[in-house]
Amino acid sequence: MLHLRSLLILFLVALPVVALADPPKREAPKYEKKLADPTGIGKVYQGREIAQVMGYQGASWLERPERVKEEDPDKLLEVLEVKKGMVVADVGAGSGYHTFRIAPLVGEKGKVIASDIQQPMLNLIKEKAKKNEVKNIDLVKATNKDPKLPANAVDLIILVDVYHEFEFPFEMVDKMIAALKPEGRLVFVEFKAEDDKVLILPLHKMSERQVLKEMEPFKEMEHVKTHELNWQHVIVFSKKKNEKKEEEKK
Ligand SMILES: C[S@@+](CC[C@H](N)C(=O)[O-])C[C@H]1O[C@@H](n2cnc3c(N)ncnc32)[C@H](O)[C@@H]1O
């Protein structure tokens, strides 16, 4: 029979674990309105107008051959350091351009979770996976506030050319952090707003500074490195091991 003393010890041991699991408190985001740019949604977050979502009708643009020269996807894979057995989430996966490059790298013991708000995009991935017999891709239908990833289960989340079009960026990041394992990485791949030679619509580009500013409320995340590709920044954040300690520092 479990004695009262053992129960008390159990309770005291369990307490810090429960406290650790509590999500950190942060300031609620402020979204403002403006007259919409033709490529924006008229909603402003931390001084930046949010871009319109790229419709599934434009999916072939995501598969254009020039992407290799403009975006250097092989170099991206190198800096992502994907390993066998990893769980990688491609949030805003579109037609799966990066999903299919990552799937062989994680191998059959790992998987890629392709999350998107547009079902026709997920259908494209489903068809291609069936045709090429790729079996380690899970498809997930996201909402505009939630990528619908499993909690504490993901090693790496990539956001390639997508964060700037999240209608609720704060809520999305909050959910993505909850999905990461300790030391899991959240990686923003965004067209460089600092470079006029990058021929992409202004609202579909982001500066490194703006990304860092928008990640500021998420104290449990640490900016570890920014890599530079031809047209994009690869801005890497890592989830700190001990959220509780970070909270206590405040
Ligand atoms: C410009 S495409 C990029 C696709 C892909 N990452 C690539 O590099 O080829 C952006 C994608 O993000 C998706 N998206 C936008 N908001 C989203 C959200 N809140 N959650 C998940 N996907 C989202 C869109 O449906 C679209 O397929």
Coordinates of N, CA, C and O in Angstrom, one line a residue, residues 33-111:
K33 N -5.1 47.7 -38.2 CA -5.7 47.6 -39.5 C -5.1 48.8 -40.3 O -4.7 49.8 -39.8
K34 N -5.0 48.6 -41.6 CA -4.6 49.7 -42.5 C -5.3 49.5 -43.9 O -5.9 48.4 -44.1
L35 N -5.3 50.5 -44.7 CA -5.8 50.3 -46.1 C -4.9 49.3 -46.8 O -3.7 49.5 -46.8
A36 N -5.5 48.2 -47.3 CA -4.7 47.1 -47.8 C -3.9 47.5 -49.0 O -4.4 48.1 -50.0
D37 N -2.6 47.0 -49.0 CA -1.8 47.1 -50.2 C -2.4 46.0 -51.2 O -3.0 45.0 -50.7
P38 N -2.3 46.2 -52.5 CA -2.9 45.2 -53.4 C -2.4 43.7 -53.2 O -3.1 42.8 -53.5
T39 N -1.2 43.6 -52.5 CA -0.7 42.2 -52.3 C -0.8 41.9 -50.8 O -0.3 40.8 -50.4
G40 N -1.5 42.8 -50.0 CA -1.5 42.5 -48.5 C -3.0 42.3 -48.1 O -3.9 42.3 -48.9
I41 N -3.1 42.0 -46.7 CA -4.5 41.8 -46.2 C -5.0 43.0 -45.4 O -6.0 42.8 -44.7
G42 N -4.2 44.1 -45.3 CA -4.7 45.2 -44.5 C -4.6 45.0 -43.0 O -5.2 45.7 -42.3
K43 N -3.8 44.1 -42.6 CA -3.6 43.8 -41.2 C -2.1 43.9 -40.9 O -1.2 43.3 -41.6
V44 N -1.8 44.7 -39.8 CA -0.4 45.0 -39.6 C 0.0 44.3 -38.3 O -0.7 44.4 -37.2
Y45 N 1.2 43.7 -38.3 CA 1.8 43.1 -37.1 C 3.2 43.6 -36.9 O 4.0 43.4 -37.8
Q46 N 3.4 44.2 -35.8 CA 4.7 44.8 -35.4 C 5.3 45.6 -36.6 O 6.5 45.5 -36.9
G47 N 4.4 46.5 -37.2 CA 4.9 47.4 -38.2 C 4.9 46.8 -39.6 O 5.3 47.5 -40.6
R48 N 4.5 45.6 -39.8 CA 4.6 44.9 -41.1 C 3.2 44.5 -41.6 O 2.5 43.9 -40.8
E49 N 2.9 44.9 -42.8 CA 1.6 44.4 -43.3 C 1.7 42.9 -43.7 O 2.7 42.5 -44.4
I50 N 0.8 42.1 -43.3 CA 0.8 40.7 -43.6 C 0.4 40.5 -45.1 O -0.5 41.1 -45.6
A51 N 1.1 39.6 -45.8 CA 0.9 39.4 -47.2 C -0.3 38.5 -47.5 O -0.7 37.7 -46.6
Q52 N -0.9 38.5 -48.7 CA -1.9 37.6 -49.0 C -1.4 36.2 -49.2 O -0.2 36.0 -49.6
V53 N -2.2 35.2 -48.9 CA -1.7 33.8 -49.0 C -1.6 33.5 -50.5 O -2.5 33.9 -51.3
M54 N -0.6 32.8 -50.9 CA -0.4 32.4 -52.3 C -1.4 31.2 -52.6 O -1.3 30.2 -51.9
G55 N -2.3 31.4 -53.5 CA -3.3 30.4 -53.8 C -2.7 29.2 -54.5 O -1.7 29.2 -55.1
Y56 N -3.5 28.1 -54.3 CA -3.0 26.8 -54.9 C -2.9 26.8 -56.4 O -2.2 26.1 -57.0
Q57 N -3.7 27.8 -57.0 CA -3.6 27.9 -58.4 C -2.2 28.3 -58.9 O -1.9 28.1 -60.1
G58 N -1.4 28.8 -58.0 CA 0.0 29.2 -58.4 C 1.0 28.1 -58.0 O 2.2 28.4 -58.0
A59 N 0.5 26.9 -57.7 CA 1.4 25.9 -57.3 C 2.6 25.6 -58.2 O 3.7 25.3 -57.8
S60 N 2.3 25.7 -59.5 CA 3.4 25.4 -60.5 C 4.6 26.4 -60.4 O 5.7 26.0 -60.7
W61 N 4.3 27.6 -59.9 CA 5.4 28.6 -59.6 C 6.4 28.1 -58.6 O 7.6 28.3 -58.6
L62 N 5.8 27.3 -57.6 CA 6.7 26.7 -56.6 C 7.6 25.6 -57.1 O 8.6 25.3 -56.5
E63 N 7.3 25.1 -58.3 CA 8.1 24.0 -58.8 C 9.0 24.5 -60.0 O 9.5 23.7 -60.7
R64 N 9.0 25.9 -60.2 CA 9.8 26.4 -61.3 C 11.3 26.0 -61.2 O 11.8 26.1 -60.2
P65 N 11.9 25.7 -62.4 CA 13.3 25.3 -62.4 C 14.2 26.4 -61.9 O 15.3 26.1 -61.3
E66 N 13.9 27.7 -62.1 CA 14.8 28.8 -61.7 C 15.0 28.8 -60.2 O 15.9 29.5 -59.7
R67 N 14.1 28.2 -59.5 CA 14.2 28.2 -58.0 C 15.6 27.7 -57.5 O 16.1 28.1 -56.5
V68 N 16.1 26.7 -58.3 CA 17.4 26.2 -57.9 C 18.5 27.3 -57.8 O 19.2 27.4 -56.9
K69 N 18.4 28.2 -58.9 CA 19.4 29.2 -58.9 C 19.1 30.3 -57.9 O 20.0 30.8 -57.2
E70 N 17.8 30.7 -57.8 CA 17.4 31.8 -57.0 C 17.5 31.4 -55.5 O 17.9 32.2 -54.7
E71 N 17.1 30.2 -55.1 CA 17.0 29.9 -53.7 C 18.0 28.9 -53.2 O 18.1 28.7 -52.0
D72 N 18.7 28.2 -54.1 CA 19.8 27.2 -53.7 C 19.2 26.2 -52.6 O 19.7 26.2 -51.5
P73 N 18.2 25.4 -53.0 CA 17.7 24.5 -52.1 C 18.6 23.4 -51.5 O 18.5 22.9 -50.4
D74 N 19.7 23.1 -52.3 CA 20.7 22.1 -51.8 C 21.5 22.7 -50.6 O 21.7 22.0 -49.7
K75 N 21.8 24.0 -50.8 CA 22.6 24.7 -49.7 C 21.6 24.7 -48.5 O 22.1 24.5 -47.3
L76 N 20.3 25.0 -48.7 CA 19.4 25.0 -47.6 C 19.4 23.7 -46.8 O 19.5 23.7 -45.6
L77 N 19.4 22.6 -47.6 CA 19.4 21.3 -46.9 C 20.7 21.1 -46.1 O 20.6 20.5 -45.0
E78 N 21.8 21.6 -46.7 CA 23.1 21.5 -45.9 C 23.0 22.2 -44.6 O 23.3 21.6 -43.5
V79 N 22.5 23.4 -44.6 CA 22.5 24.2 -43.3 C 21.4 23.7 -42.3 O 21.5 23.9 -41.1
L80 N 20.4 23.0 -42.9 CA 19.4 22.4 -42.0 C 19.8 21.2 -41.2 O 19.2 20.9 -40.1
E81 N 20.9 20.6 -41.6 CA 21.5 19.4 -40.9 C 20.4 18.4 -40.5 O 20.3 18.0 -39.4
V82 N 19.7 18.0 -41.5 CA 18.7 16.9 -41.3 C 19.3 15.6 -41.1 O 20.3 15.3 -41.9
K83 N 18.9 14.8 -40.2 CA 19.5 13.5 -39.9 C 18.4 12.4 -40.0 O 17.2 12.7 -39.8
K84 N 18.9 11.2 -40.2 CA 18.0 10.0 -40.2 C 17.3 9.9 -38.9 O 17.8 10.2 -37.8
G85 N 16.0 9.6 -39.0 CA 15.2 9.4 -37.8 C 14.5 10.7 -37.3 O 13.7 10.6 -36.4
M86 N 14.8 11.8 -37.8 CA 14.2 13.1 -37.4 C 12.8 13.2 -37.8 O 12.3 12.6 -38.8
V87 N 12.0 13.9 -36.9 CA 10.7 14.4 -37.3 C 10.8 15.8 -37.7 O 11.2 16.7 -36.9
V88 N 10.5 16.1 -39.0 CA 10.6 17.4 -39.5 C 9.2 17.9 -40.0 O 8.5 17.2 -40.6
A89 N 8.9 19.1 -39.6 CA 7.6 19.7 -40.0 C 7.8 20.8 -41.1 O 8.6 21.7 -40.8
D90 N 7.2 20.6 -42.2 CA 7.3 21.6 -43.3 C 6.0 22.4 -43.2 O 5.0 21.9 -43.8
V91 N 6.0 23.5 -42.5 CA 4.7 24.2 -42.3 C 4.5 25.2 -43.4 O 5.4 26.0 -43.7
G92 N 3.3 25.2 -44.0 CA 3.1 25.9 -45.3 C 3.8 25.2 -46.4 O 4.6 25.8 -47.2
A93 N 3.6 23.9 -46.5 CA 4.4 23.1 -47.4 C 4.1 23.3 -48.9 O 4.9 23.0 -49.7
G94 N 3.0 23.9 -49.2 CA 2.6 24.1 -50.6 C 2.6 22.8 -51.3 O 1.9 21.9 -50.9
S95 N 3.2 22.8 -52.5 CA 3.2 21.6 -53.3 C 4.2 20.5 -52.9 O 4.4 19.5 -53.5
G96 N 4.9 20.8 -51.8 CA 5.9 19.9 -51.2 C 7.3 19.9 -51.8 O 8.0 19.0 -51.6
Y97 N 7.6 21.1 -52.3 CA 9.0 21.2 -52.9 C 10.1 20.8 -52.0 O 10.9 20.0 -52.3
H98 N 10.0 21.3 -50.7 CA 11.0 20.9 -49.7 C 10.7 19.6 -49.0 O 11.6 18.8 -48.6
T99 N 9.4 19.3 -48.9 CA 9.0 18.0 -48.2 C 9.7 16.8 -48.9 O 10.2 16.0 -48.2
F100 N 9.6 16.8 -50.2 CA 10.1 15.7 -51.0 C 11.7 15.7 -51.0 O 12.3 14.6 -51.2
R101 N 12.3 16.8 -50.8 CA 13.8 16.8 -50.7 C 14.2 16.3 -49.3 O 15.3 15.7 -49.2
I102 N 13.4 16.5 -48.3 CA 13.7 16.1 -46.9 C 13.4 14.7 -46.6 O 14.1 14.0 -45.9
A103 N 12.3 14.2 -47.2 CA 11.8 12.8 -46.9 C 12.9 11.7 -47.0 O 13.1 10.9 -46.0
P104 N 13.8 11.7 -48.1 CA 14.8 10.7 -48.1 C 15.9 10.9 -47.0 O 16.5 9.9 -46.6
L105 N 16.1 12.1 -46.6 CA 17.1 12.4 -45.6 C 16.7 11.9 -44.2 O 17.6 11.5 -43.4
V106 N 15.4 11.9 -43.8 CA 15.0 11.4 -42.5 C 14.9 9.9 -42.5 O 14.8 9.3 -41.4
G107 N 14.7 9.3 -43.7 CA 14.7 7.9 -43.8 C 13.4 7.3 -43.3 O 12.5 8.0 -42.9
E108 N 13.3 5.9 -43.3 CA 12.0 5.3 -42.9 C 11.7 5.4 -41.5 O 10.6 5.3 -41.0
K109 N 12.7 5.6 -40.6 CA 12.5 5.8 -39.2 C 12.1 7.2 -38.8 O 11.6 7.4 -37.7
G110 N 12.3 8.1 -39.7 CA 11.9 9.5 -39.5 C 10.6 9.8 -40.3 O 10.1 8.9 -41.0
K111 N 10.2 11.1 -40.2 CA 9.1 11.4 -41.1 C 9.1 13.0 -41.3 O 9.7 13.7 -40.6

